[in-house]
Coordinates of C-alpha atoms in Angstrom, one line a residue:
Chain A
X1 CA 138.3 140.8 108.0
X2 CA 137.7 144.5 107.7
X3 CA 136.9 146.0 111.1
X4 CA 133.6 147.6 110.0
X5 CA 132.4 144.3 108.5
X6 CA 133.5 142.5 111.6
X7 CA 131.5 145.0 113.8
X8 CA 128.4 144.6 111.6
X9 CA 128.6 140.8 111.7
X10 CA 129.1 140.7 115.5
X11 CA 126.2 143.1 116.1
X12 CA 123.9 141.5 113.6
X13 CA 122.0 139.3 116.1
X14 CA 120.5 142.4 117.7
X15 CA 120.8 144.8 114.8
X16 CA 118.5 142.6 112.7
X17 CA 115.6 142.4 115.2
X18 CA 116.2 146.1 116.0
X19 CA 115.9 147.1 112.3
X20 CA 113.2 144.6 111.2
X21 CA 110.9 144.6 114.2
X22 CA 111.5 147.7 116.2
X23 CA 112.3 150.2 113.4
X24 CA 110.0 148.2 111.0
X25 CA 107.2 148.5 113.5
X26 CA 107.8 152.2 113.9
X27 CA 108.0 152.8 110.2
X28 CA 104.7 151.0 109.7
X29 CA 103.1 153.1 112.5
X30 CA 104.4 156.3 110.8
X31 CA 103.2 155.1 107.4
X32 CA 99.7 154.3 108.6
X33 CA 99.5 157.6 110.5
X34 CA 100.2 159.3 107.1
X35 CA 97.5 157.2 105.4
X36 CA 99.8 154.8 103.6
X37 CA 99.8 151.0 103.6
X38 CA 96.5 150.9 105.3
X39 CA 94.3 147.7 104.9
X40 CA 91.6 149.9 103.4
X41 CA 91.7 152.8 100.9
X42 CA 92.4 156.1 102.6
X43 CA 90.8 159.4 101.6
X44 CA 92.4 162.7 102.3
X45 CA 95.9 164.0 102.5
X46 CA 98.9 162.8 104.5
X47 CA 98.7 165.3 107.4
X48 CA 95.0 164.8 108.1
X49 CA 95.5 162.5 111.1
X50 CA 97.9 164.9 112.7
X51 CA 95.6 167.8 112.1
X52 CA 92.8 165.9 113.8
X53 CA 94.9 165.7 116.9
X54 CA 94.9 169.5 117.4
X55 CA 92.0 169.6 119.7
X56 CA 91.6 170.8 123.3
X57 CA 90.7 167.2 124.2
X58 CA 94.0 165.8 123.0
X59 CA 95.9 168.7 124.6
X60 CA 94.3 167.9 127.9
X61 CA 95.3 164.2 127.4
X62 CA 98.9 165.1 126.7
X63 CA 99.1 167.4 129.7
X64 CA 97.6 164.7 131.9
X65 CA 100.3 162.2 130.8
X66 CA 103.0 164.8 131.4
X67 CA 101.7 165.4 134.9
X68 CA 101.3 161.7 135.7
X69 CA 104.8 161.0 134.3
X70 CA 106.5 163.9 136.1
X71 CA 104.8 163.6 139.5
X72 CA 105.2 159.8 139.7
X73 CA 108.8 159.8 138.5
X74 CA 109.8 162.7 140.8
X75 CA 108.1 161.2 143.9
X76 CA 109.5 157.7 143.2
X77 CA 113.0 159.1 142.8
X78 CA 112.8 161.2 146.0
X79 CA 111.2 158.4 148.1
X80 CA 113.4 155.7 146.6
X81 CA 116.6 157.7 147.3
X82 CA 115.7 158.3 150.9
X83 CA 114.8 154.7 151.5
X84 CA 117.9 153.4 149.7
X85 CA 120.2 155.5 151.9
X86 CA 118.3 154.4 155.0
X87 CA 118.7 150.8 153.9
X88 CA 122.4 151.3 153.2
X89 CA 123.1 152.6 156.7
X90 CA 121.3 149.7 158.4
X91 CA 123.4 146.9 160.0
X92 CA 123.9 144.1 157.5
X93 CA 121.4 141.8 159.2
X94 CA 118.7 144.4 158.8
X95 CA 119.8 145.1 155.2
X96 CA 119.1 141.4 154.4
X97 CA 115.6 141.7 155.7
X98 CA 115.1 144.9 153.8
X99 CA 114.8 142.9 150.5
X100 CA 111.0 143.0 151.1
X101 CA 111.2 146.2 149.0
X102 CA 111.5 144.0 145.9
X103 CA 107.9 142.8 146.2
X104 CA 106.4 145.5 144.0
X105 CA 109.1 144.9 141.4
X106 CA 107.8 141.4 140.9
X107 CA 104.2 142.3 140.8
X108 CA 102.8 143.0 137.4
X109 CA 101.4 146.5 136.7
X110 CA 97.8 145.2 136.6
X111 CA 98.2 143.7 140.0
X112 CA 99.6 147.0 141.4
X113 CA 96.6 148.8 140.0
X114 CA 94.4 146.3 141.7
X115 CA 96.2 146.9 145.0
X116 CA 95.6 150.7 144.6
X117 CA 91.9 149.9 144.0
X118 CA 91.8 147.8 147.1
X119 CA 93.3 150.6 149.2
X120 CA 91.9 153.8 147.8
X121 CA 88.5 153.0 146.4
X122 CA 85.5 154.3 148.3
X123 CA 84.8 150.8 149.5
X124 CA 88.5 150.2 150.2
X125 CA 90.7 149.7 153.2
X126 CA 91.5 153.3 153.8
X127 CA 87.9 154.3 153.5
X128 CA 86.9 151.7 156.2
X129 CA 89.7 153.0 158.4
X130 CA 88.5 156.5 158.0
X131 CA 85.0 155.4 159.0
X132 CA 86.2 153.8 162.1
X133 CA 88.3 156.8 163.0
X134 CA 85.2 158.8 162.8
X135 CA 86.4 160.9 159.9
X136 CA 83.6 160.0 157.6
X137 CA 80.1 158.5 158.2
X138 CA 79.6 156.8 154.9
X139 CA 81.4 155.6 151.8
X140 CA 80.2 158.6 149.7
X141 CA 82.0 161.0 152.0
X142 CA 85.4 159.4 151.3
X143 CA 87.2 161.7 148.7
X144 CA 87.2 160.3 145.2
X145 CA 90.9 159.8 145.0
X146 CA 90.8 157.3 142.2
X147 CA 88.6 158.8 139.5
X148 CA 88.6 162.5 140.4
X149 CA 90.1 163.5 137.1
X150 CA 93.6 164.4 138.4
X151 CA 95.3 161.0 137.7
X152 CA 96.2 160.6 141.4
X153 CA 95.2 156.9 141.3
X154 CA 97.7 156.3 138.5
X155 CA 100.3 158.3 140.2
X156 CA 100.0 156.2 143.4
X157 CA 100.2 153.0 141.4
X158 CA 103.3 154.1 139.7
X159 CA 105.0 155.3 142.9
X160 CA 104.3 152.0 144.5
X161 CA 105.6 150.1 141.5
X162 CA 108.6 152.4 140.8
X163 CA 110.0 153.3 144.2
X164 CA 111.6 149.8 144.6
X165 CA 113.2 150.3 141.2
X166 CA 114.9 153.5 142.4
X167 CA 115.9 151.7 145.7
X168 CA 117.4 148.9 143.6
X169 CA 119.4 151.3 141.4
X170 CA 120.5 153.7 144.2
X171 CA 121.3 150.9 146.7
X172 CA 123.6 149.2 144.1
X173 CA 125.4 152.5 143.5
X174 CA 125.7 153.2 147.3
X175 CA 127.4 149.8 147.6
X176 CA 130.3 151.3 145.7
X177 CA 130.5 154.4 148.0
X178 CA 132.9 154.1 150.9
X179 CA 130.9 154.8 154.1
X180 CA 134.0 156.4 155.5
X181 CA 133.3 159.3 153.0
X182 CA 130.3 160.2 155.1
X183 CA 132.2 159.7 158.4
X184 CA 134.9 162.0 157.1
X185 CA 132.4 164.6 156.1
X186 CA 130.8 164.4 159.5
X187 CA 134.1 164.7 161.3
X188 CA 134.8 167.8 159.2
X189 CA 131.7 169.3 160.5
X190 CA 129.2 168.6 157.7
X191 CA 125.6 168.4 158.9
X192 CA 122.9 166.2 157.5
X193 CA 122.1 168.6 154.7
X194 CA 125.8 169.1 153.8
X195 CA 126.4 165.3 153.7
X196 CA 123.5 164.9 151.3
X197 CA 124.5 167.8 149.1
X198 CA 128.2 167.2 148.9
X199 CA 128.6 163.4 149.3
X200 CA 125.4 161.4 148.7
X201 CA 123.7 163.3 145.9
X202 CA 126.8 163.9 143.7
X203 CA 127.6 160.2 144.0
X204 CA 124.0 159.1 143.2
X205 CA 123.3 161.7 140.5
X206 CA 124.0 159.6 137.4
X207 CA 121.8 156.7 138.7
X208 CA 119.0 159.1 139.7
X209 CA 119.0 160.8 136.4
X210 CA 118.8 157.5 134.5
X211 CA 116.0 156.3 136.8
X212 CA 114.1 159.5 136.3
X213 CA 114.2 159.2 132.5
X214 CA 113.1 155.5 132.6
X215 CA 110.3 156.1 135.1
X216 CA 109.0 159.3 133.5
X217 CA 108.9 157.7 130.0
X218 CA 107.3 154.6 131.4
X219 CA 104.5 156.4 133.2
X220 CA 104.1 158.7 130.2
X221 CA 103.6 156.0 127.6
X222 CA 102.5 152.7 129.3
X223 CA 99.2 151.2 128.8
X224 CA 98.2 148.9 131.7
X225 CA 97.8 151.2 134.7
X226 CA 95.8 153.9 132.8
X227 CA 93.7 151.1 131.4
X228 CA 92.7 150.1 134.9
X229 CA 92.9 153.3 136.9
X230 CA 92.5 156.0 134.2
X231 CA 89.6 158.3 133.7
X232 CA 88.0 158.7 130.3
X233 CA 88.0 162.5 130.2
X234 CA 90.8 163.2 129.6
X235 CA 92.3 159.8 129.0
X236 CA 96.0 159.1 128.8
X237 CA 97.3 159.3 125.2
X238 CA 97.9 155.5 125.0
X239 CA 94.3 154.9 126.0
X240 CA 93.1 157.4 123.4
X241 CA 95.1 155.6 120.7
X242 CA 93.8 152.2 121.9
X243 CA 90.1 153.2 121.8
X244 CA 90.6 154.8 118.4
X245 CA 92.3 151.6 117.1
X246 CA 90.0 149.0 118.6
X247 CA 86.7 150.5 119.5
X248 CA 86.0 152.8 116.5
X249 CA 85.8 152.0 112.8
X250 CA 88.9 151.5 110.6
X251 CA 88.9 155.1 109.3
X252 CA 90.2 156.2 112.7
X253 CA 93.4 154.1 112.4
X254 CA 95.6 156.9 111.0
X255 CA 94.6 159.1 114.0
X256 CA 95.4 156.3 116.5
X257 CA 98.8 155.8 114.8
X258 CA 99.4 159.5 114.8
X259 CA 99.0 159.7 118.6
X260 CA 101.4 156.8 119.0
X261 CA 104.0 158.4 116.7
X262 CA 103.7 161.7 118.6
X263 CA 104.3 159.8 121.9
X264 CA 107.4 158.2 120.4
X265 CA 108.8 161.5 119.1
X266 CA 108.1 163.2 122.4
X267 CA 110.0 160.4 124.3
X268 CA 113.0 160.7 122.0
X269 CA 113.1 164.4 122.4
X270 CA 112.7 164.0 126.2
X271 CA 115.7 161.7 126.4
X272 CA 117.9 164.0 124.3
X273 CA 117.0 167.2 126.2
X274 CA 117.1 165.6 129.6
X275 CA 120.5 164.0 129.2
X276 CA 121.9 167.3 127.9
X277 CA 120.4 169.3 130.7
X278 CA 121.6 166.7 133.3
X279 CA 125.1 166.8 131.9
X280 CA 125.3 170.6 132.0
X281 CA 123.9 170.6 135.5
X282 CA 126.3 168.0 136.8
X283 CA 129.3 169.8 135.3
X284 CA 128.2 173.0 136.9
X285 CA 127.4 171.5 140.3
X286 CA 130.4 169.2 140.5
X287 CA 131.1 168.4 144.1
X288 CA 134.6 170.0 144.3
X289 CA 133.8 173.1 142.4
X290 CA 131.0 174.7 144.5
X291 CA 131.8 178.3 143.4
X292 CA 131.2 177.4 139.7
X293 CA 127.6 176.6 140.6
X294 CA 127.1 180.3 141.4
X295 CA 128.8 181.3 138.2
X296 CA 132.0 182.6 139.8
X297 CA 135.5 181.2 139.6
X298 CA 136.4 178.3 141.9
X299 CA 137.9 179.6 145.1
X300 CA 139.6 178.2 148.1
X301 CA 137.5 180.5 150.4
X302 CA 134.5 178.2 149.9
X303 CA 136.2 175.6 152.0
X304 CA 136.9 178.1 154.8
X305 CA 133.6 178.0 156.7
X306 CA 134.2 174.3 157.5
X307 CA 137.3 174.9 159.4
X308 CA 135.9 176.4 162.6
X309 CA 133.2 173.7 162.7
X310 CA 135.8 171.0 162.5
X311 CA 137.7 172.5 165.4
X312 CA 134.4 172.7 167.4
X313 CA 133.7 169.1 166.7
X314 CA 137.2 167.9 167.7
Chain B
X1 CA 128.8 154.8 168.9
X2 CA 126.3 156.6 166.6
X3 CA 125.4 153.2 165.3
X4 CA 123.9 151.9 168.6
X5 CA 122.3 155.3 169.2
X6 CA 120.5 155.2 165.9
X7 CA 119.5 151.5 166.1
X8 CA 115.9 152.1 167.2
X9 CA 115.4 154.6 164.3
X10 CA 116.9 152.0 161.9
X11 CA 114.6 149.3 163.2
X12 CA 111.7 151.7 162.8
X13 CA 112.7 152.3 159.2
X14 CA 112.9 148.6 158.6
X15 CA 109.3 148.3 159.9
X16 CA 108.3 151.0 157.4
X17 CA 109.8 148.8 154.6
X18 CA 107.6 145.9 155.7
X19 CA 104.5 148.1 156.0
X20 CA 105.0 149.8 152.7
X21 CA 106.1 146.8 150.6
X22 CA 104.7 143.7 152.3
X23 CA 101.6 145.3 153.9
X24 CA 99.5 145.2 150.7
X25 CA 100.1 141.5 150.5
X26 CA 98.7 141.0 153.9
X27 CA 95.5 142.7 152.8
X28 CA 95.4 140.4 149.7
X29 CA 95.8 137.4 151.9
X30 CA 92.9 138.6 154.1
X31 CA 90.7 139.1 151.0
X32 CA 91.8 135.6 149.8
X33 CA 90.7 134.0 153.0
X34 CA 87.5 135.9 153.5
X35 CA 85.5 136.4 150.3
X36 CA 82.7 138.1 152.3
X37 CA 84.9 140.8 153.7
X38 CA 82.8 144.0 153.4
X39 CA 83.1 147.7 154.0
X40 CA 83.5 149.0 156.7
X41 CA 84.8 146.0 158.6
X42 CA 88.5 146.5 159.4
X43 CA 89.0 142.8 159.7
X44 CA 86.9 140.2 157.9
X45 CA 83.9 139.1 160.0
X46 CA 84.1 135.5 158.8
X47 CA 86.6 133.3 157.0
X48 CA 85.8 130.9 154.2
X49 CA 87.6 128.6 151.9
X50 CA 85.4 129.7 149.0
X51 CA 88.2 131.4 147.2
X52 CA 90.5 128.5 147.5
X53 CA 87.7 126.2 146.3
X54 CA 87.5 128.4 143.1
X55 CA 91.3 127.8 142.5
X56 CA 90.9 124.0 142.9
X57 CA 87.8 124.0 140.7
X58 CA 89.6 125.9 137.9
X59 CA 92.9 124.2 138.5
X60 CA 93.4 122.9 134.9
X61 CA 92.5 126.3 133.4
X62 CA 94.8 128.2 135.7
X63 CA 97.7 125.8 135.2
X64 CA 97.4 126.1 131.4
X65 CA 97.5 129.9 131.5
X66 CA 100.3 129.9 134.0
X67 CA 102.2 127.3 132.1
X68 CA 102.0 129.3 128.8
X69 CA 103.1 132.5 130.6
X70 CA 106.1 130.7 132.1
X71 CA 106.9 129.1 128.7
X72 CA 106.9 132.3 126.6
X73 CA 108.7 134.2 129.3
X74 CA 111.5 131.5 129.5
X75 CA 111.7 131.4 125.7
X76 CA 112.0 135.2 125.5
X77 CA 114.8 135.1 128.1
X78 CA 116.6 132.4 126.2
X79 CA 116.2 134.2 122.9
X80 CA 117.5 137.5 124.2
X81 CA 120.5 135.7 125.7
X82 CA 121.3 134.0 122.4
X83 CA 120.8 137.3 120.5
X84 CA 122.8 139.5 122.8
X85 CA 126.0 137.4 123.5
X86 CA 128.0 138.3 120.4
X87 CA 127.0 142.0 120.4
X88 CA 127.7 142.3 124.1
X89 CA 131.1 140.8 123.6
X90 CA 131.8 143.2 120.8
X91 CA 130.7 146.3 122.8
X92 CA 132.7 145.2 125.8
X93 CA 135.9 144.3 124.0
X94 CA 136.2 146.6 120.9
X95 CA 136.1 150.3 120.1
X96 CA 134.7 151.4 116.8
X97 CA 133.2 154.5 115.2
X98 CA 129.8 155.4 116.4
X99 CA 129.9 153.0 119.3
X100 CA 128.3 155.3 121.9
X101 CA 125.5 156.3 119.5
X102 CA 124.9 152.7 118.5
X103 CA 124.8 151.5 122.1
X104 CA 122.3 154.2 122.9
X105 CA 120.1 153.4 119.9
X106 CA 120.1 149.7 120.7
X107 CA 118.8 150.4 124.2
X108 CA 116.0 152.6 123.0
X109 CA 113.3 149.9 122.6
X110 CA 113.2 149.5 126.4
X111 CA 112.7 153.3 126.9
X112 CA 110.3 154.5 124.3
X113 CA 106.6 153.6 124.5
X114 CA 106.2 149.9 123.5
X115 CA 102.8 150.6 122.1
X116 CA 104.1 152.6 119.1
X117 CA 106.2 149.8 117.6
X118 CA 103.9 147.0 118.7
X119 CA 100.9 148.3 116.8
X120 CA 103.0 148.5 113.7
X121 CA 104.5 145.0 114.4
X122 CA 101.0 143.7 114.9
X123 CA 100.1 144.6 111.3
X124 CA 103.4 143.2 110.1
X125 CA 102.8 139.9 111.9
X126 CA 99.3 139.6 110.6
X127 CA 100.7 139.8 107.1
X128 CA 103.4 137.2 107.6
X129 CA 101.2 134.9 109.8
X130 CA 103.0 135.4 113.1
X131 CA 100.0 137.1 114.8
X132 CA 98.1 134.9 117.2
X133 CA 101.0 132.5 117.6
X134 CA 103.5 131.7 120.4
X135 CA 106.6 132.6 118.2
X136 CA 105.0 135.9 117.4
X137 CA 104.5 136.7 121.1
X138 CA 108.1 135.7 122.0
X139 CA 109.5 137.8 119.1
X140 CA 107.5 140.9 120.2
X141 CA 108.4 140.5 123.8
X142 CA 112.1 140.0 122.9
X143 CA 112.0 143.2 120.8
X144 CA 111.6 145.5 123.7
X145 CA 113.1 143.4 126.5
X146 CA 116.5 142.5 124.9
X147 CA 118.1 145.8 126.0
X148 CA 118.1 144.6 129.7
X149 CA 120.0 141.5 128.7
X150 CA 122.4 143.4 126.4
X151 CA 123.2 145.9 129.2
X152 CA 123.7 143.1 131.7
X153 CA 126.0 141.1 129.4
X154 CA 128.1 144.1 128.4
X155 CA 128.7 144.8 132.1
X156 CA 129.3 141.1 132.6
X157 CA 132.0 140.9 129.9
X158 CA 133.6 144.1 131.3
X159 CA 133.9 142.5 134.7
X160 CA 136.6 140.1 133.6
X161 CA 139.3 140.8 131.1
X162 CA 139.9 139.2 127.7
X163 CA 142.8 137.1 129.2
X164 CA 140.7 134.1 130.1
X165 CA 139.5 133.7 126.5
X166 CA 143.0 134.3 125.2
X167 CA 144.6 131.7 127.4
X168 CA 142.0 129.2 126.3
X169 CA 142.7 130.1 122.7
X170 CA 146.5 129.7 123.1
X171 CA 145.7 126.3 124.6
X172 CA 143.9 125.4 121.4
X173 CA 140.2 125.9 122.4
X174 CA 138.0 126.9 119.5
X175 CA 135.3 129.6 119.9
X176 CA 132.6 127.1 120.9
X177 CA 134.7 125.6 123.7
X178 CA 135.8 129.1 124.8
X179 CA 132.2 130.2 125.0
X180 CA 130.8 127.1 126.8
X181 CA 133.8 126.3 129.1
X182 CA 135.2 129.8 129.8
X183 CA 133.0 132.7 129.1
X184 CA 129.5 131.4 129.9
X185 CA 130.5 130.2 133.4
X186 CA 132.1 133.6 134.1
X187 CA 128.9 135.4 132.8
X188 CA 126.5 133.5 135.0
X189 CA 125.9 136.4 137.5
X190 CA 125.3 138.8 134.6
X191 CA 123.0 136.3 132.8
X192 CA 121.0 135.8 136.0
X193 CA 120.7 139.6 136.5
X194 CA 119.6 140.3 132.9
X195 CA 117.6 137.1 132.7
X196 CA 115.5 137.9 135.8
X197 CA 114.6 141.3 134.4
X198 CA 113.7 140.0 131.0
X199 CA 111.7 137.2 132.6
X200 CA 109.8 139.6 134.8
X201 CA 109.1 142.0 132.0
X202 CA 107.7 139.2 129.8
X203 CA 105.9 137.5 132.6
X204 CA 104.0 140.6 133.7
X205 CA 103.2 142.0 130.3
X206 CA 99.6 142.2 129.6
X207 CA 99.0 144.5 126.6
X208 CA 101.5 143.1 124.1
X209 CA 100.6 139.5 124.7
X210 CA 97.0 140.4 124.4
X211 CA 97.7 142.3 121.1
X212 CA 100.0 139.9 119.4
X213 CA 98.6 136.7 121.0
X214 CA 95.1 137.8 120.1
X215 CA 93.6 135.8 122.9
X216 CA 94.8 132.6 121.2
X217 CA 98.0 132.3 123.1
X218 CA 96.9 131.8 126.8
X219 CA 98.6 134.1 129.3
X220 CA 98.3 134.4 133.0
X221 CA 97.9 138.2 132.9
X222 CA 95.1 137.7 130.4
X223 CA 93.5 135.3 132.8
X224 CA 93.9 137.5 135.8
X225 CA 92.7 140.7 134.1
X226 CA 88.9 140.1 133.9
X227 CA 88.9 139.0 137.6
X228 CA 90.4 142.2 138.8
X229 CA 87.1 144.0 138.3
X230 CA 85.1 141.4 140.3
X231 CA 82.9 142.8 143.1
X232 CA 84.2 140.0 145.2
X233 CA 88.0 140.6 145.5
X234 CA 88.8 137.1 146.8
X235 CA 89.6 135.4 143.5
X236 CA 91.7 138.4 142.2
X237 CA 93.6 138.4 145.4
X238 CA 94.4 134.7 145.3
X239 CA 95.4 134.9 141.6
X240 CA 97.7 137.8 142.3
X241 CA 99.4 136.0 145.2
X242 CA 99.8 133.0 142.9
X243 CA 101.3 135.4 140.3
X244 CA 103.9 136.5 142.9
X245 CA 104.8 132.9 143.8
X246 CA 106.0 131.8 140.4
X247 CA 109.0 134.2 139.9
X248 CA 109.9 133.9 143.6
X249 CA 110.0 130.1 143.2
X250 CA 111.9 130.4 140.0
X251 CA 114.5 132.7 141.5
X252 CA 115.0 130.4 144.5
X253 CA 115.5 127.4 142.2
X254 CA 118.0 129.3 140.1
X255 CA 119.9 130.5 143.1
X256 CA 120.1 127.1 144.7
X257 CA 121.1 125.3 141.5
X258 CA 123.8 127.9 140.7
X259 CA 125.3 127.8 144.2
X260 CA 125.3 124.0 143.9
X261 CA 127.0 124.0 140.5
X262 CA 129.6 126.5 141.7
X263 CA 130.3 124.3 144.8
X264 CA 130.8 121.3 142.6
X265 CA 133.4 123.1 140.5
X266 CA 134.9 124.5 143.7
X267 CA 134.4 128.1 142.6
X268 CA 133.1 129.2 146.0

């Protein structure tokens, strides 16, 4: 059999659903956003739906989704990395008990949103605690964290749901790191910061970049948490599309599809640009070429400052 | 020596793990046991079995929704496994032109917003009669969850060399016997890893099941959702705890049966 044909045949079980359902679904979304293949006659030209999106309202919605995606992904990656390293350095008995971190992984998004409501609503647990601590004298004095227009409720829900994902990924990667690397670094005089910069972060970088991409895109484009915790002005783009599709008349369908197509295109562009930037960054900041990070040629003198420290420690 | 010095700090960190990740469950348990828990009481003033009574009252309804959720999630897991086996084998064992690009493309459905393709699929499914049906829900769920299975199986195939299959082939085993007797047993850890993720993704999905199932296909998330807005948080808390119990129970059952099967074959 010819190799190319063999490849196509072997990959067919996923290529077919990929092309038919995934690419087909996308193609239909694109077509309907342009006013084609609609279940009703469409008046107007192909770009109308996209032109409709050029409003301050949609821009605010897009910016909100960028902020929610970025803040929640960055916070989850930072917190998850710290906790994963902490878990990794525990004695093995404690590491086993540490599996409680997987609880939010199992909880569905709508349940996580519910937990955030229970804790942060004005009638919630934290508000009651603040009342007993004498910080507030009534429910209405508790800051409106959830529906204050900044998306902080959504961000908290995503951080709670996503931090365990980062722990899972980073912990698995740390299992492949020899702990003696850190001991050696310490013996050579590296402090906490140096151990993180030169040993832990370079080792974890690929996993953390992947996690950031996954988490950012998920918080950017998912539906469930904004549906429960989101505000209406501005709403996340997914919710905008949803309400145009389901709660308004059929003539709004091209606009709904146009929002979804824009979300898709943005996600693709984000993946491409982020992976490129991360690759360039990791080449420049490679652990054993510190001078290259500053733009100069690698030099043995960079290692020199460690030597006196080593002697002091010994 | 530094280990013993840092032990209290490590114990404290472990406590933080419990507070952060298990703490919310304690609050849910309190709500479940005390439907009348009101602001600003830090602990419920009185306990009641009212929430539990609701569960027993609606037993049949809850069981039906839960059963359907488990059913379509298991079907999705099985479907993704069947679909991904041959492609994962090919990706792990062969090099061909455009491999990296194709691998990246095939992982895309798990990354990009699922809403975009699912709205299109919905229209497609209405046309071919798959909307509002169990097969439609399974197909839609598999479309964006198969990358987790594919990724896990590729890693699984890479973890052992092609020799096992070749030996079996030299001994006269056909592809089916090689698959069932040699490769699948070696792939069990990868299948469990990928399968758990696919199951969880399918089991906790709300929007897609609601969209493609159209309310005709019962789902536990669909049953839970309206209760999350109740002024009385007791029922929602109970249902959420029940939600957590199903995958945990399933993982325990899988873990025990796999260990037992391995022991029987003397693999561990």
